[in-house]
PDB file of N, CA and C in Angstrom:
ATOM      1  N   MET Q   1     -20.939  12.797 -20.063  1.00 55.00           N
ATOM      2  CA  MET Q   1     -20.123  13.665 -20.878  1.00 55.00           C
ATOM      3  C   MET Q   1     -20.080  13.081 -22.291  1.00 55.00           C
ATOM      4  N   ASN Q   2     -20.433  13.864 -23.275  1.00 60.00           N
ATOM      5  CA  ASN Q   2     -20.403  13.341 -24.639  1.00 60.00           C
ATOM      6  C   ASN Q   2     -19.003  13.458 -25.229  1.00 60.00           C
ATOM      7  N   ASP Q   3     -18.805  12.854 -26.377  1.00 57.00           N
ATOM      8  CA  ASP Q   3     -17.481  12.796 -26.976  1.00 57.00           C
ATOM      9  C   ASP Q   3     -16.977  14.156 -27.432  1.00 57.00           C
ATOM     10  N   ASP Q   4     -17.884  15.070 -27.779  1.00 58.00           N
ATOM     11  CA  ASP Q   4     -17.462  16.393 -28.244  1.00 58.00           C
ATOM     12  C   ASP Q   4     -16.891  17.236 -27.108  1.00 58.00           C
ATOM     13  N   ALA Q   5     -17.351  17.010 -25.873  1.00 66.00           N
ATOM     14  CA  ALA Q   5     -16.911  17.803 -24.731  1.00 66.00           C
ATOM     15  C   ALA Q   5     -15.578  17.321 -24.171  1.00 66.00           C
ATOM     16  N   ARG Q   6     -15.150  16.132 -24.532  1.00 70.00           N
ATOM     17  CA  ARG Q   6     -13.887  15.604 -24.011  1.00 70.00           C
ATOM     18  C   ARG Q   6     -12.705  16.315 -24.656  1.00 70.00           C
ATOM     19  N   VAL Q   7     -11.684  16.505 -23.874  1.00 66.00           N
ATOM     20  CA  VAL Q   7     -10.461  17.092 -24.401  1.00 66.00           C
ATOM     21  C   VAL Q   7      -9.646  15.981 -25.046  1.00 66.00           C
ATOM     22  N   ARG Q   8      -9.257  16.181 -26.267  1.00 69.00           N
ATOM     23  CA  ARG Q   8      -8.502  15.161 -26.985  1.00 69.00           C
ATOM     24  C   ARG Q   8      -7.019  15.315 -26.692  1.00 69.00           C
ATOM     25  N   LEU Q   9      -6.341  14.206 -26.673  1.00 61.00           N
ATOM     26  CA  LEU Q   9      -4.894  14.243 -26.506  1.00 61.00           C
ATOM     27  C   LEU Q   9      -4.277  14.848 -27.751  1.00 61.00           C
ATOM     28  N   GLN Q  10      -3.348  15.771 -27.569  1.00 64.00           N
ATOM     29  CA  GLN Q  10      -2.746  16.455 -28.702  1.00 64.00           C
ATOM     30  C   GLN Q  10      -1.242  16.327 -28.640  1.00 64.00           C
ATOM     31  N   SER Q  11      -0.632  16.375 -29.789  1.00 73.00           N
ATOM     32  CA  SER Q  11       0.819  16.220 -29.835  1.00 73.00           C
ATOM     33  C   SER Q  11       1.551  17.525 -29.554  1.00 73.00           C
ATOM     34  N   ARG Q  12       0.841  18.622 -29.385  1.00 80.00           N
ATOM     35  CA  ARG Q  12       1.536  19.894 -29.168  1.00 80.00           C
ATOM     36  C   ARG Q  12       2.170  19.995 -27.778  1.00 80.00           C
ATOM     37  N   HIS Q  13       1.787  19.132 -26.872  1.00 87.00           N
ATOM     38  CA  HIS Q  13       2.346  19.167 -25.514  1.00 87.00           C
ATOM     39  C   HIS Q  13       3.503  18.181 -25.335  1.00 87.00           C
ATOM     40  N   TRP Q  14       4.002  17.619 -26.394  1.00 92.00           N
ATOM     41  CA  TRP Q  14       4.996  16.553 -26.267  1.00 92.00           C
ATOM     42  C   TRP Q  14       6.288  17.052 -25.622  1.00 92.00           C
ATOM     43  N   PHE Q  15       6.725  18.276 -25.917  1.00 94.00           N
ATOM     44  CA  PHE Q  15       7.985  18.748 -25.352  1.00 94.00           C
ATOM     45  C   PHE Q  15       7.882  18.942 -23.841  1.00 94.00           C
ATOM     46  N   GLY Q  16       6.799  19.547 -23.378  1.00 95.00           N
ATOM     47  CA  GLY Q  16       6.597  19.737 -21.943  1.00 95.00           C
ATOM     48  C   GLY Q  16       6.461  18.425 -21.200  1.00 95.00           C
ATOM     49  N   LYS Q  17       5.770  17.478 -21.820  1.00 95.00           N
ATOM     50  CA  LYS Q  17       5.619  16.162 -21.195  1.00 95.00           C
ATOM     51  C   LYS Q  17       6.954  15.431 -21.149  1.00 95.00           C
ATOM     52  N   THR Q  18       7.719  15.533 -22.230  1.00 96.00           N
ATOM     53  CA  THR Q  18       9.028  14.874 -22.264  1.00 96.00           C
ATOM     54  C   THR Q  18       9.950  15.460 -21.205  1.00 96.00           C
ATOM     55  N   MET Q  19       9.954  16.770 -21.065  1.00 97.00           N
ATOM     56  CA  MET Q  19      10.803  17.406 -20.051  1.00 97.00           C
ATOM     57  C   MET Q  19      10.348  17.029 -18.639  1.00 97.00           C
ATOM     58  N   ALA Q  20       9.050  16.961 -18.420  1.00 97.00           N
ATOM     59  CA  ALA Q  20       8.543  16.544 -17.107  1.00 97.00           C
ATOM     60  C   ALA Q  20       8.971  15.120 -16.804  1.00 97.00           C
ATOM     61  N   GLY Q  21       8.856  14.245 -17.794  1.00 97.00           N
ATOM     62  CA  GLY Q  21       9.257  12.860 -17.588  1.00 97.00           C
ATOM     63  C   GLY Q  21      10.745  12.708 -17.378  1.00 97.00           C
ATOM     64  N   ALA Q  22      11.531  13.502 -18.107  1.00 97.00           N
ATOM     65  CA  ALA Q  22      12.985  13.396 -17.985  1.00 97.00           C
ATOM     66  C   ALA Q  22      13.477  13.963 -16.649  1.00 97.00           C
ATOM     67  N   VAL Q  23      13.020  15.147 -16.301  1.00 97.00           N
ATOM     68  CA  VAL Q  23      13.510  15.807 -15.082  1.00 97.00           C
ATOM     69  C   VAL Q  23      12.880  15.205 -13.827  1.00 97.00           C
ATOM     70  N   LEU Q  24      11.559  15.223 -13.785  1.00 98.00           N
ATOM     71  CA  LEU Q  24      10.877  14.739 -12.580  1.00 98.00           C
ATOM     72  C   LEU Q  24      10.869  13.217 -12.508  1.00 98.00           C
ATOM     73  N   GLY Q  25      10.937  12.554 -13.653  1.00 97.00           N
ATOM     74  CA  GLY Q  25      11.054  11.099 -13.649  1.00 97.00           C
ATOM     75  C   GLY Q  25      12.366  10.647 -13.050  1.00 97.00           C
ATOM     76  N   PHE Q  26      13.437  11.398 -13.351  1.00 97.00           N
ATOM     77  CA  PHE Q  26      14.731  11.076 -12.748  1.00 97.00           C
ATOM     78  C   PHE Q  26      14.685  11.248 -11.234  1.00 97.00           C
ATOM     79  N   GLY Q  27      14.098  12.342 -10.788  1.00 97.00           N
ATOM     80  CA  GLY Q  27      13.986  12.568  -9.342  1.00 97.00           C
ATOM     81  C   GLY Q  27      13.150  11.504  -8.654  1.00 97.00           C
ATOM     82  N   LEU Q  28      12.065  11.114  -9.297  1.00 98.00           N
ATOM     83  CA  LEU Q  28      11.210  10.073  -8.719  1.00 98.00           C
ATOM     84  C   LEU Q  28      11.935   8.735  -8.673  1.00 98.00           C
ATOM     85  N   ALA Q  29      12.652   8.409  -9.728  1.00 97.00           N
ATOM     86  CA  ALA Q  29      13.421   7.158  -9.740  1.00 97.00           C
ATOM     87  C   ALA Q  29      14.500   7.180  -8.663  1.00 97.00           C
ATOM     88  N   LEU Q  30      15.127   8.323  -8.468  1.00 97.00           N
ATOM     89  CA  LEU Q  30      16.162   8.456  -7.443  1.00 97.00           C
ATOM     90  C   LEU Q  30      15.584   8.258  -6.045  1.00 97.00           C
ATOM     91  N   ALA Q  31      14.446   8.891  -5.786  1.00 97.00           N
ATOM     92  CA  ALA Q  31      13.822   8.762  -4.464  1.00 97.00           C
ATOM     93  C   ALA Q  31      13.343   7.334  -4.211  1.00 97.00           C
ATOM     94  N   LEU Q  32      12.741   6.698  -5.212  1.00 96.00           N
ATOM     95  CA  LEU Q  32      12.256   5.326  -5.026  1.00 96.00           C
ATOM     96  C   LEU Q  32      13.409   4.347  -4.861  1.00 96.00           C
ATOM     97  N   SER Q  33      14.500   4.589  -5.564  1.00 95.00           N
ATOM     98  CA  SER Q  33      15.684   3.752  -5.384  1.00 95.00           C
ATOM     99  C   SER Q  33      16.255   3.927  -3.976  1.00 95.00           C
ATOM    100  N   GLY Q  34      16.264   5.138  -3.496  1.00 93.00           N
ATOM    101  CA  GLY Q  34      16.720   5.394  -2.128  1.00 93.00           C
ATOM    102  C   GLY Q  34      15.827   4.742  -1.088  1.00 93.00           C
ATOM    103  N   LEU Q  35      14.526   4.783  -1.332  1.00 94.00           N
ATOM    104  CA  LEU Q  35      13.607   4.114  -0.407  1.00 94.00           C
ATOM    105  C   LEU Q  35      13.844   2.612  -0.385  1.00 94.00           C
ATOM    106  N   PHE Q  36      14.093   2.031  -1.565  1.00 92.00           N
ATOM    107  CA  PHE Q  36      14.400   0.601  -1.588  1.00 92.00           C
ATOM    108  C   PHE Q  36      15.696   0.319  -0.841  1.00 92.00           C
ATOM    109  N   ALA Q  37      16.692   1.181  -1.016  1.00 90.00           N
ATOM    110  CA  ALA Q  37      17.975   0.966  -0.344  1.00 90.00           C
ATOM    111  C   ALA Q  37      17.808   1.003   1.175  1.00 90.00           C
ATOM    112  N   TRP Q  38      16.986   1.903   1.678  1.00 91.00           N
ATOM    113  CA  TRP Q  38      16.806   2.010   3.126  1.00 91.00           C
ATOM    114  C   TRP Q  38      15.856   0.951   3.675  1.00 91.00           C
ATOM    115  N   LEU Q  39      14.796   0.637   2.923  1.00 90.00           N
ATOM    116  CA  LEU Q  39      13.761  -0.254   3.452  1.00 90.00           C
ATOM    117  C   LEU Q  39      13.911  -1.698   3.005  1.00 90.00           C
ATOM    118  N   GLY Q  40      14.792  -1.967   2.059  1.00 84.00           N
ATOM    119  CA  GLY Q  40      14.981  -3.320   1.556  1.00 84.00           C
ATOM    120  C   GLY Q  40      15.686  -4.212   2.563  1.00 84.00           C
ATOM    121  N   PRO Q  41      15.988  -5.424   2.166  1.00 83.00           N
ATOM    122  CA  PRO Q  41      16.642  -6.372   3.064  1.00 83.00           C
ATOM    123  C   PRO Q  41      17.973  -5.833   3.600  1.00 83.00           C
ATOM    124  N   ASP Q  42      18.209  -5.975   4.866  1.00 79.00           N
ATOM    125  CA  ASP Q  42      19.431  -5.576   5.578  1.00 79.00           C
ATOM    126  C   ASP Q  42      19.650  -4.072   5.648  1.00 79.00           C
ATOM    127  N   GLY Q  43      18.650  -3.283   5.354  1.00 79.00           N
ATOM    128  CA  GLY Q  43      18.766  -1.831   5.496  1.00 79.00           C
ATOM    129  C   GLY Q  43      19.755  -1.222   4.525  1.00 79.00           C
ATOM    130  N   ILE Q  44      20.288  -0.081   4.891  1.00 80.00           N
ATOM    131  CA  ILE Q  44      21.185   0.657   3.998  1.00 80.00           C
ATOM    132  C   ILE Q  44      22.537  -0.040   3.857  1.00 80.00           C
ATOM    133  N   ALA Q  45      22.910  -0.847   4.819  1.00 79.00           N
ATOM    134  CA  ALA Q  45      24.199  -1.543   4.771  1.00 79.00           C
ATOM    135  C   ALA Q  45      24.019  -2.959   4.237  1.00 79.00           C
ATOM    136  N   GLY Q  46      23.246  -3.110   3.165  1.00 74.00           N
ATOM    137  CA  GLY Q  46      22.902  -4.424   2.652  1.00 74.00           C
ATOM    138  C   GLY Q  46      24.013  -5.138   1.915  1.00 74.00           C
ATOM    139  N   GLY Q  47      25.032  -4.444   1.488  1.00 76.00           N
ATOM    140  CA  GLY Q  47      26.132  -5.100   0.787  1.00 76.00           C
ATOM    141  C   GLY Q  47      26.154  -4.759  -0.685  1.00 76.00           C
ATOM    142  N   GLY Q  48      27.133  -5.346  -1.376  1.00 75.00           N
ATOM    143  CA  GLY Q  48      27.386  -5.017  -2.772  1.00 75.00           C
ATOM    144  C   GLY Q  48      26.257  -5.345  -3.720  1.00 75.00           C
ATOM    145  N   GLY Q  49      25.621  -6.489  -3.541  1.00 83.00           N
ATOM    146  CA  GLY Q  49      24.535  -6.871  -4.434  1.00 83.00           C
ATOM    147  C   GLY Q  49      23.343  -5.938  -4.341  1.00 83.00           C
ATOM    148  N   LYS Q  50      23.037  -5.517  -3.136  1.00 83.00           N
ATOM    149  CA  LYS Q  50      21.910  -4.610  -2.951  1.00 83.00           C
ATOM    150  C   LYS Q  50      22.227  -3.232  -3.496  1.00 83.00           C
ATOM    151  N   VAL Q  51      23.452  -2.795  -3.337  1.00 84.00           N
ATOM    152  CA  VAL Q  51      23.864  -1.501  -3.877  1.00 84.00           C
ATOM    153  C   VAL Q  51      23.741  -1.510  -5.396  1.00 84.00           C
ATOM    154  N   GLN Q  52      24.193  -2.573  -6.017  1.00 89.00           N
ATOM    155  CA  GLN Q  52      24.086  -2.690  -7.470  1.00 89.00           C
ATOM    156  C   GLN Q  52      22.627  -2.735  -7.913  1.00 89.00           C
ATOM    157  N   PHE Q  53      21.799  -3.496  -7.206  1.00 90.00           N
ATOM    158  CA  PHE Q  53      20.388  -3.578  -7.564  1.00 90.00           C
ATOM    159  C   PHE Q  53      19.708  -2.228  -7.427  1.00 90.00           C
ATOM    160  N   SER Q  54      20.016  -1.494  -6.357  1.00 89.00           N
ATOM    161  CA  SER Q  54      19.446  -0.162  -6.171  1.00 89.00           C
ATOM    162  C   SER Q  54      19.859   0.775  -7.295  1.00 89.00           C
ATOM    163  N   MET Q  55      21.118   0.671  -7.711  1.00 90.00           N
ATOM    164  CA  MET Q  55      21.604   1.510  -8.792  1.00 90.00           C
ATOM    165  C   MET Q  55      20.890   1.168 -10.101  1.00 90.00           C
ATOM    166  N   TRP Q  56      20.771  -0.108 -10.409  1.00 94.00           N
ATOM    167  CA  TRP Q  56      20.150  -0.530 -11.659  1.00 94.00           C
ATOM    168  C   TRP Q  56      18.638  -0.405 -11.622  1.00 94.00           C
ATOM    169  N   LEU Q  57      18.047  -0.234 -10.470  1.00 93.00           N
ATOM    170  CA  LEU Q  57      16.611  -0.044 -10.351  1.00 93.00           C
ATOM    171  C   LEU Q  57      16.173   1.306 -10.915  1.00 93.00           C
ATOM    172  N   MET Q  58      17.074   2.261 -10.915  1.00 95.00           N
ATOM    173  CA  MET Q  58      16.722   3.599 -11.395  1.00 95.00           C
ATOM    174  C   MET Q  58      16.342   3.613 -12.867  1.00 95.00           C
ATOM    175  N   ALA Q  59      17.049   2.891 -13.704  1.00 96.00           N
ATOM    176  CA  ALA Q  59      16.803   2.949 -15.150  1.00 96.00           C
ATOM    177  C   ALA Q  59      15.397   2.484 -15.532  1.00 96.00           C
ATOM    178  N   PRO Q  60      14.930   1.322 -15.062  1.00 97.00           N
ATOM    179  CA  PRO Q  60      13.568   0.934 -15.461  1.00 97.00           C
ATOM    180  C   PRO Q  60      12.478   1.823 -14.877  1.00 97.00           C
ATOM    181  N   VAL Q  61      12.681   2.330 -13.668  1.00 97.00           N
ATOM    182  CA  VAL Q  61      11.677   3.225 -13.088  1.00 97.00           C
ATOM    183  C   VAL Q  61      11.619   4.523 -13.881  1.00 97.00           C
ATOM    184  N   TRP Q  62      12.773   5.069 -14.212  1.00 97.00           N
ATOM    185  CA  TRP Q  62      12.836   6.303 -14.993  1.00 97.00           C
ATOM    186  C   TRP Q  62      12.211   6.092 -16.370  1.00 97.00           C
ATOM    187  N   ALA Q  63      12.523   4.968 -17.009  1.00 97.00           N
ATOM    188  CA  ALA Q  63      11.958   4.671 -18.325  1.00 97.00           C
ATOM    189  C   ALA Q  63      10.447   4.481 -18.246  1.00 97.00           C
ATOM    190  N   LEU Q  64       9.969   3.874 -17.182  1.00 97.00           N
ATOM    191  CA  LEU Q  64       8.531   3.680 -17.008  1.00 97.00           C
ATOM    192  C   LEU Q  64       7.810   5.017 -16.872  1.00 97.00           C
ATOM    193  N   VAL Q  65       8.366   5.908 -16.060  1.00 97.00           N
ATOM    194  CA  VAL Q  65       7.764   7.235 -15.909  1.00 97.00           C
ATOM    195  C   VAL Q  65       7.807   7.983 -17.238  1.00 97.00           C
ATOM    196  N   LEU Q  66       8.929   7.921 -17.920  1.00 96.00           N
ATOM    197  CA  LEU Q  66       9.071   8.614 -19.194  1.00 96.00           C
ATOM    198  C   LEU Q  66       8.126   8.036 -20.249  1.00 96.00           C
ATOM    199  N   SER Q  67       7.798   6.778 -20.154  1.00 96.00           N
ATOM    200  CA  SER Q  67       6.863   6.167 -21.097  1.00 96.00           C
ATOM    201  C   SER Q  67       5.419   6.573 -20.820  1.00 96.00           C
ATOM    202  N   PHE Q  68       5.044   6.600 -19.561  1.00 96.00           N
ATOM    203  CA  PHE Q  68       3.657   6.882 -19.212  1.00 96.00           C
ATOM    204  C   PHE Q  68       3.337   8.368 -19.118  1.00 96.00           C
ATOM    205  N   VAL Q  69       4.329   9.239 -19.222  1.00 96.00           N
ATOM    206  CA  VAL Q  69       4.078  10.668 -19.099  1.00 96.00           C
ATOM    207  C   VAL Q  69       3.216  11.185 -20.251  1.00 96.00           C
ATOM    208  N   TYR Q  70       3.199  10.483 -21.362  1.00 92.00           N
ATOM    209  CA  TYR Q  70       2.419  10.925 -22.516  1.00 92.00           C
ATOM    210  C   TYR Q  70       0.929  10.642 -22.358  1.00 92.00           C
ATOM    211  N   LEU Q  71       0.539   9.976 -21.305  1.00 92.00           N
ATOM    212  CA  LEU Q  71      -0.874   9.736 -21.040  1.00 92.00           C
ATOM    213  C   LEU Q  71      -1.548  10.913 -20.348  1.00 92.00           C
ATOM    214  N   PHE Q  72      -0.774  11.890 -19.869  1.00 92.00           N
ATOM    215  CA  PHE Q  72      -1.369  13.100 -19.297  1.00 92.00           C
ATOM    216  C   PHE Q  72      -2.005  13.924 -20.409  1.00 92.00           C
ATOM    217  N   ARG Q  73      -3.051  14.657 -20.087  1.00 89.00           N
ATOM    218  CA  ARG Q  73      -3.749  15.451 -21.096  1.00 89.00           C
ATOM    219  C   ARG Q  73      -2.896  16.611 -21.600  1.00 89.00           C
ATOM    220  N   ASP Q  74      -2.132  17.227 -20.728  1.00 90.00           N
ATOM    221  CA  ASP Q  74      -1.258  18.323 -21.156  1.00 90.00           C
ATOM    222  C   ASP Q  74      -0.014  18.346 -20.278  1.00 90.00           C
ATOM    223  N   SER Q  75       0.921  19.184 -20.653  1.00 94.00           N
ATOM    224  CA  SER Q  75       2.201  19.203 -19.942  1.00 94.00           C
ATOM    225  C   SER Q  75       2.071  19.761 -18.525  1.00 94.00           C
ATOM    226  N   LEU Q  76       1.141  20.682 -18.311  1.00 95.00           N
ATOM    227  CA  LEU Q  76       0.962  21.240 -16.967  1.00 95.00           C
ATOM    228  C   LEU Q  76       0.555  20.144 -15.982  1.00 95.00           C
ATOM    229  N   ARG Q  77      -0.363  19.292 -16.387  1.00 96.00           N
ATOM    230  CA  ARG Q  77      -0.777  18.195 -15.501  1.00 96.00           C
ATOM    231  C   ARG Q  77       0.379  17.236 -15.236  1.00 96.00           C
ATOM    232  N   ALA Q  78       1.190  16.998 -16.248  1.00 96.00           N
ATOM    233  CA  ALA Q  78       2.346  16.114 -16.058  1.00 96.00           C
ATOM    234  C   ALA Q  78       3.299  16.707 -15.034  1.00 96.00           C
ATOM    235  N   TRP Q  79       3.588  17.997 -15.157  1.00 97.00           N
ATOM    236  CA  TRP Q  79       4.494  18.655 -14.209  1.00 97.00           C
ATOM    237  C   TRP Q  79       3.910  18.657 -12.796  1.00 97.00           C
ATOM    238  N   LEU Q  80       2.616  18.946 -12.686  1.00 98.00           N
ATOM    239  CA  LEU Q  80       2.010  19.014 -11.359  1.00 98.00           C
ATOM    240  C   LEU Q  80       1.934  17.643 -10.681  1.00 98.00           C
ATOM    241  N   TRP Q  81       1.471  16.622 -11.401  1.00 98.00           N
ATOM    242  CA  TRP Q  81       1.353  15.295 -10.801  1.00 98.00           C
ATOM    243  C   TRP Q  81       2.720  14.693 -10.482  1.00 98.00           C
ATOM    244  N   LEU Q  82       3.650  14.826 -11.404  1.00 98.00           N
ATOM    245  CA  LEU Q  82       4.986  14.277 -11.129  1.00 98.00           C
ATOM    246  C   LEU Q  82       5.704  15.090 -10.056  1.00 98.00           C
ATOM    247  N   GLY Q  83       5.456  16.382 -10.008  1.00 98.00           N
ATOM    248  CA  GLY Q  83       6.020  17.197  -8.932  1.00 98.00           C
ATOM    249  C   GLY Q  83       5.495  16.780  -7.573  1.00 98.00           C
ATOM    250  N   ALA Q  84       4.187  16.516  -7.518  1.00 98.00           N
ATOM    251  CA  ALA Q  84       3.598  16.042  -6.256  1.00 98.00           C
ATOM    252  C   ALA Q  84       4.139  14.668  -5.881  1.00 98.00           C
ATOM    253  N   ALA Q  85       4.297  13.790  -6.870  1.00 98.00           N
ATOM    254  CA  ALA Q  85       4.859  12.466  -6.601  1.00 98.00           C
ATOM    255  C   ALA Q  85       6.294  12.576  -6.096  1.00 98.00           C
ATOM    256  N   ASN Q  86       7.068  13.495  -6.662  1.00 98.00           N
ATOM    257  CA  ASN Q  86       8.436  13.721  -6.192  1.00 98.00           C
ATOM    258  C   ASN Q  86       8.446  14.240  -4.764  1.00 98.00           C
ATOM    259  N   ALA Q  87       7.566  15.188  -4.477  1.00 98.00           N
ATOM    260  CA  ALA Q  87       7.508  15.742  -3.115  1.00 98.00           C
ATOM    261  C   ALA Q  87       7.178  14.647  -2.103  1.00 98.00           C
ATOM    262  N   LEU Q  88       6.213  13.799  -2.439  1.00 98.00           N
ATOM    263  CA  LEU Q  88       5.853  12.705  -1.524  1.00 98.00           C
ATOM    264  C   LEU Q  88       6.984  11.691  -1.384  1.00 98.00           C
ATOM    265  N   ALA Q  89       7.622  11.334  -2.490  1.00 98.00           N
ATOM    266  CA  ALA Q  89       8.684  10.326  -2.436  1.00 98.00           C
ATOM    267  C   ALA Q  89       9.890  10.843  -1.658  1.00 98.00           C
ATOM    268  N   PHE Q  90      10.275  12.099  -1.893  1.00 98.00           N
ATOM    269  CA  PHE Q  90      11.415  12.634  -1.151  1.00 98.00           C
ATOM    270  C   PHE Q  90      11.079  12.895   0.307  1.00 98.00           C
ATOM    271  N   ALA Q  91       9.826  13.241   0.603  1.00 98.00           N
ATOM    272  CA  ALA Q  91       9.418  13.378   2.010  1.00 98.00           C
ATOM    273  C   ALA Q  91       9.468  12.023   2.707  1.00 98.00           C
ATOM    274  N   ALA Q  92       9.011  10.980   2.026  1.00 97.00           N
ATOM    275  CA  ALA Q  92       9.083   9.635   2.603  1.00 97.00           C
ATOM    276  C   ALA Q  92      10.530   9.208   2.797  1.00 97.00           C
ATOM    277  N   LEU Q  93      11.381   9.513   1.830  1.00 96.00           N
ATOM    278  CA  LEU Q  93      12.800   9.182   1.963  1.00 96.00           C
ATOM    279  C   LEU Q  93      13.429   9.920   3.122  1.00 96.00           C
ATOM    280  N   TRP Q  94      13.095  11.187   3.290  1.00 97.00           N
ATOM    281  CA  TRP Q  94      13.642  11.971   4.413  1.00 97.00           C
ATOM    282  C   TRP Q  94      13.162  11.381   5.742  1.00 97.00           C
ATOM    283  N   CYS Q  95      11.879  11.021   5.816  1.00 96.00           N
ATOM    284  CA  CYS Q  95      11.347  10.437   7.059  1.00 96.00           C
ATOM    285  C   CYS Q  95      12.014   9.104   7.379  1.00 96.00           C
ATOM    286  N   VAL Q  96      12.221   8.269   6.366  1.00 94.00           N
ATOM    287  CA  VAL Q  96      12.858   6.980   6.580  1.00 94.00           C
ATOM    288  C   VAL Q  96      14.299   7.175   7.032  1.00 94.00           C
ATOM    289  N   ARG Q  97      15.016   8.066   6.375  1.00 92.00           N
ATOM    290  CA  ARG Q  97      16.417   8.300   6.763  1.00 92.00           C
ATOM    291  C   ARG Q  97      16.506   8.878   8.169  1.00 92.00           C
ATOM    292  N   TRP Q  98      15.574   9.755   8.529  1.00 93.00           N
ATOM    293  CA  TRP Q  98      15.608  10.383   9.843  1.00 93.00           C
ATOM    294  C   TRP Q  98      15.283   9.375  10.957  1.00 93.00           C
ATOM    295  N   THR Q  99      14.355   8.470  10.694  1.00 92.00           N
ATOM    296  CA  THR Q  99      13.981   7.504  11.720  1.00 92.00           C
ATOM    297  C   THR Q  99      14.943   6.323  11.817  1.00 92.00           C
ATOM    298  N   MET Q 100      15.590   5.950  10.722  1.00 84.00           N
ATOM    299  CA  MET Q 100      16.451   4.777  10.722  1.00 84.00           C
ATOM    300  C   MET Q 100      17.937   5.102  10.888  1.00 84.00           C
ATOM    301  N   ALA Q 101      18.291   6.357  10.846  1.00 73.00           N
ATOM    302  CA  ALA Q 101      19.719   6.712  10.952  1.00 73.00           C
ATOM    303  C   ALA Q 101      20.240   6.581  12.353  1.00 73.00           C
TER     304      ALA Q 101
END
């Protein structure tokens, strides 16, 4: 593939990418934090320190997703990939909660 045929990253998709990162990034951070809470040391009843760590884990994960969302070529791809990641993470969380409850 030559350089002329490649799609260049453009700034016109910044709003869609930002919204995908903000909305779906929050959901992904929530699901991953929940997975850590269930699968981490001592399970869901790990105590105060684990609860605090799970809560504070959301901010860096959300910020990481929001930072890397601008690497998608357009906003549609950001919404689709992050939507799929959310579906997988929440499905895994549901399976873990159902089997460990």
